[in-house]
Structure formats: C-alpha cells, structure tokens
Coordinates of C-alpha atoms in Angstrom, one line a residue:
X93 CA 0.4 33.8 -6.5
X94 CA -0.4 37.0 -4.7
X95 CA -0.9 37.7 -0.9
X96 CA -1.0 34.6 1.1
X97 CA -4.6 33.8 2.2
X98 CA -6.0 31.8 5.1
X99 CA -5.9 28.2 4.4
X100 CA -8.3 25.5 5.2
X101 CA -6.5 23.0 7.5
X102 CA -5.8 19.7 5.9
X103 CA -4.2 16.7 7.6
X104 CA -0.8 15.7 6.4
X105 CA -0.9 12.4 4.5
X106 CA 2.1 10.1 4.5
X107 CA 1.5 9.2 1.0
X108 CA -0.8 9.7 -2.0
X109 CA -3.2 6.9 -2.9
X110 CA -3.4 5.2 -6.4
X111 CA -6.9 6.4 -7.4
X112 CA -6.5 4.6 -10.7
X113 CA -7.8 1.4 -9.4
X114 CA -11.2 2.8 -8.5
X115 CA -12.8 3.5 -11.9
X116 CA -12.6 2.2 -15.4
X117 CA -15.3 4.5 -16.9
X118 CA -15.1 7.7 -18.7
X119 CA -17.1 10.9 -17.9
X120 CA -20.7 10.3 -18.8
X121 CA -22.4 13.7 -20.0
X122 CA -25.7 12.0 -20.3
X123 CA -26.0 10.9 -16.7
X124 CA -26.5 14.5 -15.5
X125 CA -29.7 14.8 -17.5
X126 CA -31.2 11.7 -15.7
X127 CA -31.1 13.4 -12.3
X128 CA -34.6 14.2 -11.2
X129 CA -35.9 17.4 -9.6
X130 CA -36.4 15.3 -6.5
X131 CA -32.7 14.3 -6.4
X132 CA -31.8 18.0 -6.7
X133 CA -34.0 19.0 -3.8
X134 CA -32.7 16.2 -1.6
X135 CA -29.0 17.3 -2.4
X136 CA -29.9 20.9 -1.5
X137 CA -31.7 19.9 1.6
X138 CA -28.7 17.8 2.8
X139 CA -26.4 20.6 2.3
X140 CA -28.4 23.2 4.4
X141 CA -27.5 23.9 7.9
X142 CA -24.3 21.8 7.9
X143 CA -22.5 24.3 10.0
X144 CA -20.2 25.7 7.3
X145 CA -20.2 28.9 5.4
X146 CA -20.4 28.3 1.6
X147 CA -19.8 30.5 -1.4
X148 CA -23.2 30.5 -3.1
X149 CA -23.9 26.7 -3.6
X150 CA -22.8 24.0 -5.9
X151 CA -25.8 24.9 -8.1
X152 CA -24.0 28.1 -8.8
X153 CA -21.6 26.7 -11.6
X154 CA -22.1 24.7 -14.8
X155 CA -20.6 21.2 -15.2
X156 CA -18.6 22.4 -18.2
X157 CA -16.4 24.3 -15.6
X158 CA -14.7 20.9 -15.1
X159 CA -14.2 20.0 -18.7
X160 CA -10.8 20.9 -20.2
X161 CA -11.0 22.2 -23.7
X162 CA -8.6 24.0 -26.3
X163 CA -5.8 22.0 -24.7
X164 CA -3.0 22.6 -27.3
X165 CA -1.5 25.7 -25.6
X166 CA -1.6 24.0 -22.3
X167 CA 0.3 21.0 -23.6
X168 CA 2.9 23.3 -25.2
X169 CA 3.5 25.1 -21.8
X170 CA 3.5 21.8 -19.9
X171 CA 6.0 20.1 -22.2
X172 CA 8.4 23.2 -22.3
X173 CA 8.4 23.0 -18.5
X174 CA 9.0 19.2 -18.4
X175 CA 11.9 19.4 -20.8
X176 CA 13.7 21.7 -18.4
X177 CA 13.0 19.7 -15.3
X178 CA 12.6 16.0 -16.4
X179 CA 16.1 15.0 -15.3
X180 CA 16.2 17.2 -12.0
X181 CA 15.4 14.2 -9.6
X182 CA 17.8 11.8 -11.4
X183 CA 15.2 8.9 -11.8
X184 CA 17.1 6.0 -13.4
X185 CA 13.8 4.7 -15.0
X186 CA 13.0 8.0 -16.7
X187 CA 14.2 8.0 -20.3
X188 CA 13.1 9.7 -23.5
X189 CA 11.0 7.7 -25.8
X190 CA 13.1 6.0 -28.5
X191 CA 11.1 5.3 -31.6
X192 CA 13.9 3.3 -33.2
X193 CA 13.7 0.5 -30.5
X194 CA 12.5 -2.9 -31.8
X195 CA 9.8 -5.1 -30.2
X196 CA 12.3 -6.5 -27.6
X197 CA 13.6 -3.0 -26.8
X198 CA 10.2 -1.5 -26.1
X199 CA 9.4 -4.6 -24.1
X200 CA 12.5 -4.1 -22.0
X201 CA 11.4 -0.4 -21.5
X202 CA 8.0 -1.6 -20.4
X203 CA 9.6 -4.0 -17.8
X204 CA 11.7 -1.0 -16.4
X205 CA 8.7 1.3 -16.2
X206 CA 6.6 -1.4 -14.6
X207 CA 9.1 -2.0 -11.8
X208 CA 9.4 1.6 -11.1
X209 CA 5.7 2.3 -11.3
X210 CA 4.9 -0.6 -8.7
X211 CA 7.6 0.5 -6.4
X212 CA 6.4 4.1 -6.6
X213 CA 2.9 3.2 -5.4
X214 CA 2.5 5.0 -1.9
X215 CA 6.2 5.5 -1.7
X216 CA 8.4 8.5 -2.4
X217 CA 10.8 8.9 -5.3
X218 CA 13.9 9.4 -3.2
X219 CA 13.1 6.1 -1.2
X220 CA 12.5 4.1 -4.5
X221 CA 15.7 5.1 -6.5
X222 CA 18.2 2.8 -4.5
X223 CA 15.8 -0.1 -4.4
X224 CA 15.1 0.3 -8.2
X225 CA 18.8 0.4 -8.9
X226 CA 19.4 -2.8 -6.8
X227 CA 16.4 -4.6 -8.4
X228 CA 17.6 -3.9 -11.9
X229 CA 21.1 -5.1 -11.1
X230 CA 19.7 -8.4 -9.7
X231 CA 17.0 -8.8 -12.2
X232 CA 18.0 -6.9 -15.4
X233 CA 15.1 -8.5 -17.5
X234 CA 11.7 -10.0 -16.9
X235 CA 13.1 -13.5 -17.4
X236 CA 15.6 -13.0 -14.7
X237 CA 12.8 -12.0 -12.3
X238 CA 10.6 -14.9 -13.4
X239 CA 13.4 -17.3 -12.6
X240 CA 13.7 -16.2 -9.1
X241 CA 11.7 -17.0 -5.9
X242 CA 9.8 -15.1 -3.2
X243 CA 12.5 -15.3 -0.8
X244 CA 15.0 -13.6 -2.9
X245 CA 12.5 -11.0 -4.2
X246 CA 11.4 -10.1 -0.5
X247 CA 15.1 -9.8 0.5
X248 CA 15.5 -7.0 -2.1
X249 CA 12.1 -5.4 -1.1
X250 CA 12.8 -5.5 2.5
X251 CA 12.0 -2.1 4.1
X252 CA 10.0 -0.7 1.2
X253 CA 6.8 -1.9 2.7
X254 CA 3.5 -3.1 1.1
X255 CA 5.1 -6.5 0.5
X256 CA 2.3 -7.8 -1.6
X257 CA 3.6 -5.6 -4.4
X258 CA 6.8 -7.6 -4.6
X259 CA 4.9 -10.9 -4.7
X260 CA 2.7 -9.6 -7.6
X261 CA 5.8 -8.5 -9.6
X262 CA 7.1 -12.0 -9.3
X263 CA 3.9 -13.6 -10.3
X264 CA 3.4 -11.1 -13.1
X265 CA 6.8 -11.9 -14.5
X266 CA 6.4 -15.6 -14.2
X267 CA 3.0 -15.3 -16.1
X268 CA 4.6 -13.1 -18.8
X269 CA 7.4 -15.6 -19.4
X270 CA 5.0 -18.6 -19.3
X271 CA 2.0 -17.3 -21.3
X272 CA 3.1 -14.0 -23.0
X273 CA 6.4 -14.9 -24.8
X274 CA 8.5 -13.3 -22.0
X275 CA 7.1 -9.8 -22.7
X276 CA 4.4 -7.5 -20.9
X277 CA 1.4 -6.9 -23.3
X278 CA 2.0 -4.1 -25.6
X279 CA -1.3 -2.2 -24.9
X280 CA -3.1 -1.0 -21.7
X281 CA -6.2 -3.1 -22.0
X282 CA -4.4 -6.4 -22.1
X283 CA -1.8 -5.2 -19.5
X284 CA -4.5 -4.5 -17.0
X285 CA -6.4 -7.7 -17.7
X286 CA -3.4 -10.2 -17.7
X287 CA -0.8 -8.9 -15.3
X288 CA -1.4 -9.1 -11.5
X289 CA -1.2 -5.9 -9.6
X290 CA -1.6 -3.7 -12.8
X291 CA -4.6 -1.4 -12.7
X292 CA -5.8 1.3 -14.9
X293 CA -3.1 3.8 -13.8
X294 CA -0.2 1.5 -14.1
X295 CA -1.3 0.2 -17.4
X296 CA -1.7 3.7 -18.8
X297 CA 1.7 4.8 -17.4
X298 CA 3.6 1.8 -18.9
X299 CA 1.7 1.9 -22.2
X300 CA 2.3 5.7 -22.8
X301 CA 5.9 5.8 -21.5
X302 CA 7.2 2.5 -23.2
X303 CA 4.9 2.3 -26.3
X304 CA 4.0 6.0 -26.8
X305 CA 0.3 5.1 -26.8
X306 CA -2.3 7.8 -26.0
X307 CA -3.6 6.4 -22.8
X308 CA -4.2 8.7 -19.7
X309 CA -3.0 8.3 -16.1
X310 CA -4.5 9.3 -12.8
X311 CA -2.5 8.8 -9.7
X312 CA -2.7 10.8 -6.4
X313 CA -0.6 13.6 -8.0
X314 CA -2.5 14.0 -11.1
X315 CA -5.8 13.6 -9.0
X316 CA -4.7 16.6 -6.8
X317 CA -3.4 18.6 -9.9
X318 CA -6.6 18.1 -12.0
X319 CA -8.9 18.8 -9.1
X320 CA -7.3 22.3 -8.7
X321 CA -7.0 22.7 -12.5
X322 CA -10.8 22.3 -12.8
X323 CA -11.8 23.6 -9.4
X324 CA -13.5 20.3 -8.6
X325 CA -14.6 20.3 -5.0
X326 CA -16.2 16.9 -4.7
X327 CA -15.9 13.5 -2.8
X328 CA -12.3 12.5 -4.1
X329 CA -13.0 8.7 -4.5
X330 CA -16.5 8.8 -5.9
X331 CA -17.1 7.4 -9.2
X332 CA -18.4 10.7 -10.7
X333 CA -15.4 12.6 -9.5
X334 CA -13.0 9.9 -10.9
X335 CA -14.9 10.2 -14.2
X336 CA -14.5 13.8 -14.5
X337 CA -10.7 13.6 -13.6
X338 CA -10.1 10.6 -16.0
X339 CA -11.7 12.7 -18.8
X340 CA -9.5 15.6 -18.0
X341 CA -6.5 13.5 -18.0
X342 CA -7.5 12.1 -21.3
X343 CA -7.9 15.5 -22.8
X344 CA -4.2 16.2 -22.2
X345 CA -2.9 13.2 -24.2
X346 CA -5.6 12.8 -26.8
X347 CA -3.9 12.7 -30.3
X348 CA -0.6 13.8 -28.8
X349 CA 2.7 13.0 -30.2
X350 CA 4.3 12.7 -26.8
X351 CA 1.7 11.1 -24.5
X352 CA 4.3 9.5 -22.3
X353 CA 6.1 12.8 -21.6
X354 CA 2.7 14.5 -21.0
X355 CA 1.7 11.9 -18.5
X356 CA 5.1 12.2 -16.7
X357 CA 4.9 15.9 -16.8
X358 CA 1.5 16.0 -15.1
X359 CA 2.8 13.5 -12.5
X360 CA 6.0 15.5 -11.9
X361 CA 4.2 18.8 -11.8
X362 CA 1.7 17.4 -9.1
X363 CA 4.5 16.0 -7.2
X364 CA 6.9 18.9 -7.1
X365 CA 4.9 22.1 -7.8
X366 CA 1.1 21.5 -7.0
X367 CA 2.1 19.9 -3.7
X368 CA -0.4 18.9 -1.0
X369 CA 0.2 21.8 1.5
X370 CA 2.5 24.3 -0.1
X371 CA 1.8 24.6 -3.9
X372 CA 4.2 26.9 -5.7
X373 CA 1.8 28.4 -8.1
X374 CA 4.3 30.9 -9.4
X375 CA 6.3 28.1 -10.9
X376 CA 3.3 26.3 -12.4
X377 CA 3.2 26.2 -16.2
X378 CA -0.5 25.7 -16.1
X379 CA -1.4 28.5 -13.8
X380 CA -3.0 30.7 -16.6
X381 CA -5.7 28.1 -17.1
X382 CA -6.0 26.8 -13.5
X383 CA -9.5 27.6 -12.2
X384 CA -8.7 27.1 -8.6
X385 CA -5.7 29.6 -9.0
X386 CA -8.0 32.1 -10.7
X387 CA -10.7 31.7 -7.9
X388 CA -8.3 32.2 -5.0
X389 CA -6.7 35.5 -6.3
X390 CA -7.4 38.6 -4.3
X391 CA -9.2 40.1 -7.3
X392 CA -11.5 37.0 -7.8
X393 CA -15.2 37.7 -7.2
X394 CA -17.8 35.2 -6.1
X395 CA -20.7 37.4 -5.6
X396 CA -24.0 36.5 -7.3
X397 CA -25.1 33.2 -8.7
X398 CA -24.1 32.2 -12.2
X399 CA -27.0 32.2 -14.6
X400 CA -26.9 28.6 -15.9
X401 CA -29.6 26.3 -17.3
X402 CA -30.7 23.9 -14.6
X403 CA -29.8 21.0 -16.8
X404 CA -26.2 22.1 -17.1
X405 CA -25.6 22.6 -13.5
X406 CA -22.7 20.7 -11.8
X407 CA -24.2 17.9 -9.7
X408 CA -20.7 16.6 -8.5
X409 CA -19.3 19.3 -6.4
X410 CA -19.9 19.8 -2.6
X411 CA -20.2 23.2 -1.0
X412 CA -17.1 25.3 -1.0
X413 CA -15.8 26.8 2.3
X414 CA -15.8 30.6 2.5
X415 CA -12.0 30.6 3.3
X416 CA -11.3 29.2 -0.1
X417 CA -7.8 28.4 -0.8
X418 CA -6.1 26.2 -3.4
X419 CA -5.4 23.7 -0.8
X420 CA -9.1 22.8 -0.4
X421 CA -8.9 21.1 -3.7
X422 CA -9.2 18.1 -3.8
X423 CA -11.9 17.8 -1.2
X424 CA -10.6 15.9 1.9
X425 CA -11.5 12.2 1.7
X426 CA -13.3 10.6 4.5
X427 CA -11.0 7.9 5.8
X428 CA -12.2 4.7 7.3
X429 CA -11.1 3.9 10.7
X430 CA -8.9 0.8 10.6
X431 CA -10.2 -2.2 12.3
X432 CA -8.4 -3.4 15.5
X433 CA -6.9 -6.7 16.0
X434 CA -5.0 -8.4 18.9
X435 CA -2.4 -10.9 18.0
X436 CA -0.3 -13.0 20.4
X437 CA 3.4 -13.1 19.1
X438 CA 5.7 -15.5 20.7
X439 CA 9.4 -15.2 20.3
X440 CA 10.4 -18.7 20.8
X441 CA 14.0 -19.2 21.7
X442 CA 16.0 -22.5 22.1
X443 CA 19.3 -22.8 23.9
X444 CA 21.5 -25.8 24.2
X445 CA 22.2 -26.9 27.7
X446 CA 25.9 -27.4 26.9
X447 CA 26.7 -24.4 24.9
X448 CA 26.0 -20.7 24.3
X449 CA 24.0 -21.4 21.0
X450 CA 20.7 -19.4 20.8
X451 CA 18.3 -20.1 18.0
X452 CA 14.9 -18.5 17.2
X453 CA 11.9 -19.9 15.4
X454 CA 10.7 -18.1 12.4
X455 CA 7.7 -18.9 10.2
X456 CA 6.9 -17.8 6.7
X457 CA 3.6 -16.2 6.0
X458 CA 1.2 -17.3 3.2
X459 CA 2.1 -16.0 -0.4
X460 CA -1.1 -13.9 -0.6
X461 CA -2.5 -11.3 1.7
X462 CA -0.9 -9.2 4.5
X463 CA 2.9 -9.3 4.5
X464 CA 2.9 -12.1 1.8
X465 CA 5.9 -14.4 2.0
X466 CA 7.6 -12.6 5.0
X467 CA 8.9 -14.4 8.0
X468 CA 7.4 -13.7 11.5
X469 CA 7.6 -15.1 15.1
X470 CA 5.0 -17.8 15.7
X471 CA 1.7 -15.9 15.9
X472 CA -2.0 -16.6 17.1
X473 CA -3.9 -13.8 15.3
X474 CA -7.0 -11.9 16.1
X475 CA -7.5 -13.0 19.7
X476 CA -10.7 -12.0 21.6
X477 CA -11.3 -12.1 25.3
X478 CA -8.1 -14.1 26.0
X479 CA -7.2 -13.7 29.7
X480 CA -3.8 -13.2 31.0
X481 CA -3.7 -16.7 32.5
X482 CA -4.4 -18.2 29.1
X483 CA -1.7 -16.2 27.3
X484 CA 0.9 -18.5 28.8
X485 CA -0.8 -21.5 27.2
X486 CA -0.5 -20.1 23.6
X487 CA 3.2 -21.1 23.2
X488 CA 2.3 -24.8 23.9
X489 CA -0.4 -24.7 21.2
X490 CA 2.0 -23.3 18.7
X491 CA 4.7 -25.6 19.5
X492 CA 2.4 -28.5 18.9
X493 CA 2.0 -27.2 15.5
X494 CA 5.5 -26.7 14.7
X495 CA 7.6 -29.3 16.5
X496 CA 7.7 -33.2 15.8
X497 CA 8.1 -33.6 19.6
X498 CA 6.5 -30.7 21.4
X499 CA 6.6 -30.1 25.2
X500 CA 3.4 -31.0 26.9
X501 CA 1.3 -28.2 28.2
X502 CA 1.4 -27.6 31.9
X503 CA -1.5 -27.4 34.3
X504 CA -2.5 -23.9 35.4
X505 CA -1.8 -24.9 39.0
X506 CA 1.6 -26.4 38.3
X507 CA 4.5 -24.0 38.7
X508 CA 6.7 -23.5 35.6
X509 CA 9.9 -24.5 37.5
X510 CA 8.6 -28.0 38.1
X511 CA 8.4 -28.4 34.3
X512 CA 12.2 -27.8 34.1
X513 CA 12.9 -30.6 36.5
X514 CA 10.4 -33.1 35.1
X515 CA 11.3 -36.3 33.3
X516 CA 10.9 -36.3 29.5
X517 CA 12.2 -37.7 26.4
X518 CA 15.8 -36.8 25.3
X519 CA 14.5 -34.9 22.2
X520 CA 11.7 -33.1 23.8
X521 CA 12.6 -29.5 24.8
X522 CA 11.7 -28.1 28.1
X523 CA 9.9 -24.8 28.4
X524 CA 12.0 -22.8 31.0
X525 CA 10.0 -19.6 31.0
X526 CA 7.2 -17.7 29.3
X527 CA 7.8 -14.0 30.0
X528 CA 5.5 -11.1 28.9
X529 CA 7.5 -8.5 27.0
X530 CA 4.7 -6.0 26.5
X531 CA 2.7 -4.8 23.5
X532 CA 3.8 -3.4 20.1
X533 CA 1.2 -1.3 18.1
X534 CA 1.7 -1.4 14.4
X535 CA -0.7 0.2 12.0
X536 CA -1.4 -0.9 8.4
X537 CA -3.5 1.1 5.9
X538 CA -6.7 -1.0 7.1
X539 CA -5.7 -2.7 10.2
X540 CA -4.3 -1.6 13.5
X541 CA -2.5 -4.4 15.0
X542 CA -1.5 -4.9 18.7
X543 CA 1.1 -7.5 19.1
X544 CA 1.1 -8.9 22.5
X545 CA 4.7 -10.2 22.9
X546 CA 6.0 -13.1 24.8
X547 CA 9.4 -14.4 25.1
X548 CA 9.5 -18.2 25.3
X549 CA 12.7 -20.0 26.4
X550 CA 13.2 -23.6 25.4
X551 CA 16.1 -25.7 26.6
X552 CA 17.4 -29.1 25.4
X553 CA 20.3 -31.1 24.1
X554 CA 19.5 -31.0 20.6
X555 CA 17.8 -28.4 18.3
X556 CA 14.1 -29.5 18.2
X557 CA 13.0 -31.1 15.0
X558 CA 10.4 -29.2 13.0
X559 CA 7.4 -30.8 11.3
X560 CA 7.8 -31.2 7.5
X561 CA 6.9 -28.1 5.6
X562 CA 3.7 -27.6 3.6
X563 CA 2.8 -24.8 1.3
X564 CA 2.3 -21.6 3.5
X565 CA -1.0 -21.3 1.5
X566 CA -2.2 -24.5 2.8
X567 CA -1.7 -23.3 6.4
X568 CA -5.2 -22.5 7.6
X569 CA -4.5 -21.3 11.1
X570 CA -4.8 -17.7 10.3
X571 CA -7.4 -18.0 7.5
X572 CA -9.5 -20.2 9.7
X573 CA -9.4 -17.6 12.5
X574 CA -10.8 -14.9 10.0
X575 CA -13.6 -17.1 8.5
X576 CA -17.0 -15.4 8.4
X577 CA -19.7 -16.8 10.4
X578 CA -23.4 -16.8 9.0
X579 CA -24.1 -13.5 10.4
X580 CA -21.2 -12.0 8.6
X581 CA -19.2 -11.3 11.7
X582 CA -15.6 -12.0 11.9
X583 CA -14.7 -15.2 13.8
X584 CA -11.8 -14.7 16.3
X585 CA -9.4 -17.2 17.8
X586 CA -9.9 -18.3 21.4
X587 CA -7.1 -20.2 23.1
X588 CA -9.4 -23.0 24.2
X589 CA -10.7 -23.4 20.6
X590 CA -7.1 -23.7 19.2
X591 CA -6.1 -26.4 21.8
X592 CA -9.0 -28.5 20.5
X593 CA -8.8 -27.8 16.9
X594 CA -5.1 -27.5 16.0
X595 CA -4.1 -29.2 12.9
X596 CA -0.6 -30.8 12.9
X597 CA 0.8 -29.0 10.0
X598 CA 3.2 -26.0 9.5
X599 CA 4.0 -23.5 7.0
X600 CA 7.8 -23.0 6.3
X601 CA 9.3 -22.8 9.7
X602 CA 13.0 -22.7 10.4
X603 CA 15.4 -22.2 13.2
X604 CA 17.5 -19.0 12.9
X605 CA 20.6 -18.1 14.8
X606 CA 20.6 -15.1 17.1
X607 CA 22.9 -13.2 14.9
X608 CA 20.9 -13.7 11.7
X609 CA 17.3 -12.8 12.9
X610 CA 17.5 -9.1 11.9
X611 CA 18.8 -10.1 8.4
X612 CA 15.9 -12.6 7.7
X613 CA 12.9 -11.4 5.5
X614 CA 10.9 -9.8 8.3
X615 CA 8.5 -6.8 8.2
X616 CA 8.8 -3.7 10.3
X617 CA 6.3 -4.7 12.9
X618 CA 8.3 -8.0 13.5
X619 CA 11.4 -6.0 13.8
X620 CA 9.7 -3.8 16.4
X621 CA 8.8 -7.0 18.3
X622 CA 12.4 -8.1 18.2
X623 CA 13.7 -4.9 19.6
X624 CA 11.1 -5.0 22.4
X625 CA 12.4 -8.5 23.4
X626 CA 16.0 -7.2 23.2
X627 CA 15.1 -4.6 25.7
X628 CA 13.6 -7.3 28.0
X629 CA 16.8 -9.2 28.0
X630 CA 18.8 -6.0 28.8
X631 CA 16.5 -5.3 31.6
X632 CA 16.6 -8.7 33.1
X633 CA 20.4 -9.2 33.0

C-alpha cells in the first residue's frame, strides 16, 4: 500500500448498520441534469469557509468516477480470492450453490441463509456461529420454527441482542407455513414484501445465495468497500449515495453465473480486508481498480481541476479533507443523539414468614417494539419530574395492577414500619420496605435509558395471587405513557396520573424463585438491574 500516511480520525463503531433498508431505487442518471445553476451555487456557497482544507472541490470530478464499468476482470479476481478464503472463518451456513437441489432443497437453503443473515445484522460472525448452531439444532426447518413460541425463541436468542429480530423470525416462519406452503418466497421482490424483517439487503442475500439469482446486496461492509472502490465521499445514508452504491453492487452481479458467491465475496472482503480502521490493501484483489487506493498513493496527484462538462459533474460528493486517506471513505455519518428516558424499575420480592423462600415478580413485555417478548421487573416507564418522595409510591401503583389482593398505599406521613404491624387480610402481603438501589444506565441504538431501581420487599403467609393474564399487546401502560399529544410532544408518566388512571389488567406476570431469575428470558439491561440489587443485599447484610 506504500508508506503509511496521516489518517483522518474516525470513531470506532461497535457494529456496521444495514444500509439496505434505506433505499429501493437504482441510480438515476437523469436526476443530475435537473439540478439548476442556482442549486449548484448554493452547494458551493455552503461548502465555502467551513473550516476544513479541501482538495480542489467536489466540482472537480465527473459523476462517472463512481460508475463501475468493464467489471469482468474485477469479478474474476474477486472470485479467485473468495475461492481461497471462503471457508477460513468456518461459517456453518456458508455452502456452495448446488444446482441439483430440488424446490424443497433450495427452500431449505433459503431458510438457513435467512436465519444467518438476520442473526448477522449488527452482530459479529464469531458471536453468531454458536447461536446459529443451537438454533438449527432446535429448529432444523422452517416448520419446526413456526411451531414454536416466543418464550422458546427468546431463550435461544438470549444474549444476542436486538430481540425484535427473533420475534420477526418467528412471525415470518409462521406466515410462510400458513400462507406460502411452508417455504420462503423464491424471489427477492416477494421475499421483501411478504416476510417480516426482510429488507432489500436480506432479500438480495437470500435470493442470490440460495437461488443463484442476480440480485445485489448492500450491507455495511459492502457500503464501505464500494465507497472506497469508487472514491465516493458523500453523506453515507442519503438516497443519492445509496443509489450510487446499489448501482455499483448490481454491476458486480449483473449476468453473472455465480451471483451468490460474488455477493458473499464482497461482504467477506469488506469484513476482513477492507476494514473500518486498518484496511489491508496489499491483500485486496480489487486494489488495481480501487479509486481510493489510487488517490492515496504517494505518487497520486490532485493538482489542477479536472476539465469536465458542467452537466457531468458529480453532485453527490462532499469536500475531501487534505489529509486524504483510504479511511475517510465512506464519509462519517452524522449520528443522532439518542433520546433520554427515566424508568422506575421495581425489583419486587416476596418472602414467606415461615420459610426461607424468596420469589421475584417478572412481567413479559409486549410482542412488538423494544425488547419484544422479554421479561422484566415491574417498570413504570418514561417518568418526568417524579420527586424522591413519590418514587416510594410507585410499587403500590404497580402492585395494584398485578395482584388480586394488593397492599394499600401508605400515607406520606405514615412510617413504613407501621404498615408491617397493621391489621390486614390473610392473603394481602405486607410491604416491609422500599429501598433505593441506585441507577443503571443502558443505551440502546436510539434510547438512553436510566433505570432508577428500587428493591421492594413483601412478606406474607401465601404467595400473592396474580391477576389473570391478558395479551401483553393489550397492556396499555407503556403505550399510553408514550402517546403523542396534539402538539406532537411525548407524553410522560407522572406518579399521580398513574394512581388515578391505572387499569386493573396485567401482561403475563409470574413469580420466579430466586435461583431462576438469571435463567429467565431477560435482557442485558434487566440483568444489570438484578446485579445492582444483589450488591445492595451484600452491602446491607
């Protein structure tokens, strides 16, 4: 690659995003001709005096620089490389296309590729392999998966993150069995339209690998690879950028005899060689044609503007920094700051007066949305302005929702110890204490949650009876707290409002023995909450 040059600093990303869901259009050449002179002047003005040093300007190169032509020698080099390395990482789902397979055989391959592709979304290969093996052992066919339930599916998915993926796999399998003769569609268009959670990228991967169809793919790895291959320095998620890259991906597989292998080769090359921070250009089979590689060599020259007809100029790229390095491609994405929310999480424990039994209340979340179908401790989400004095009231509100015979709320002026000695029904548990355990911060891709944790200790002679369960999706406590008001602002829960408006219904709640809490289908954030409360017990012994 030549002497190492100064590199533009880039933040390290935990995972690459699936860009495939953001565009379903091909590169439109005619759109460039519609850009007016006024638009060009506005773009130029907006790029002046931005504090960075640029090489010429984006008006210095033609749009054709980002078009991939004469692809055959590139494909030959790519496939020769892939044939040498395709089994290096021992991915159990990666198999050569077998043209002798019948309809059922290809459908089975589509199922295997589907599972692997969904698992690989924003997750590393090494992490996925053991999960994939366990999954296929449990659900060897799509019919086996369709016959299962969300509890079993989530138990296999536990620890893999982004749990909505598991729920969509289950619903997709059930739809395929019920409506599609027990098979995934045999083309990308129907697969994207009919199977939950399958977007343009996933449909292309499954169709090309399982059915050998000439359909392109564009995940985070291919996005980065083709951005460098075409020296495209543009907003990475904009429609125009994605159109250019989808067109490039399509060029590689168009009229190919091995489209599935080409797509897997591009993904593998982006993942292992054309890496985010330290690309190994000397090992890249495409470096001879890579425009970013050519531009960043010591002998490369950028002096003087390129003479190009104004109607053929690139209108996609942003200015290129003077310390140009391969890693400036693709251009850094502008990440939205996640919204912040405060939840009251209540670890509710029941102890029997006459034994050492300890039980904890877990509630299953709705089937859709964040952490779909997982269990959590009783939670009041998205609080605003709740005072410390009101936090102690929240467990009573929640217990009203979950228990047939809940304890009565105490007056703010009444000491908690009086409650322990008060007369009550035999089956009504007593609240012995409500103790603050501290905060747990857990960041999702779009939400920064602060879990304000309380340990709530109940005592009684019999395990408190729970209200009859209803579908988690009918439970409106959290959905109601996030309803939009007429001004479009997010409604938040207030303790006083919940006390007045609590509906006596519950999602699937259950008492779980102390020794089984960690084995339940709980997410990473809930596990952090559990560990925090365990530390509290240790500190108070």
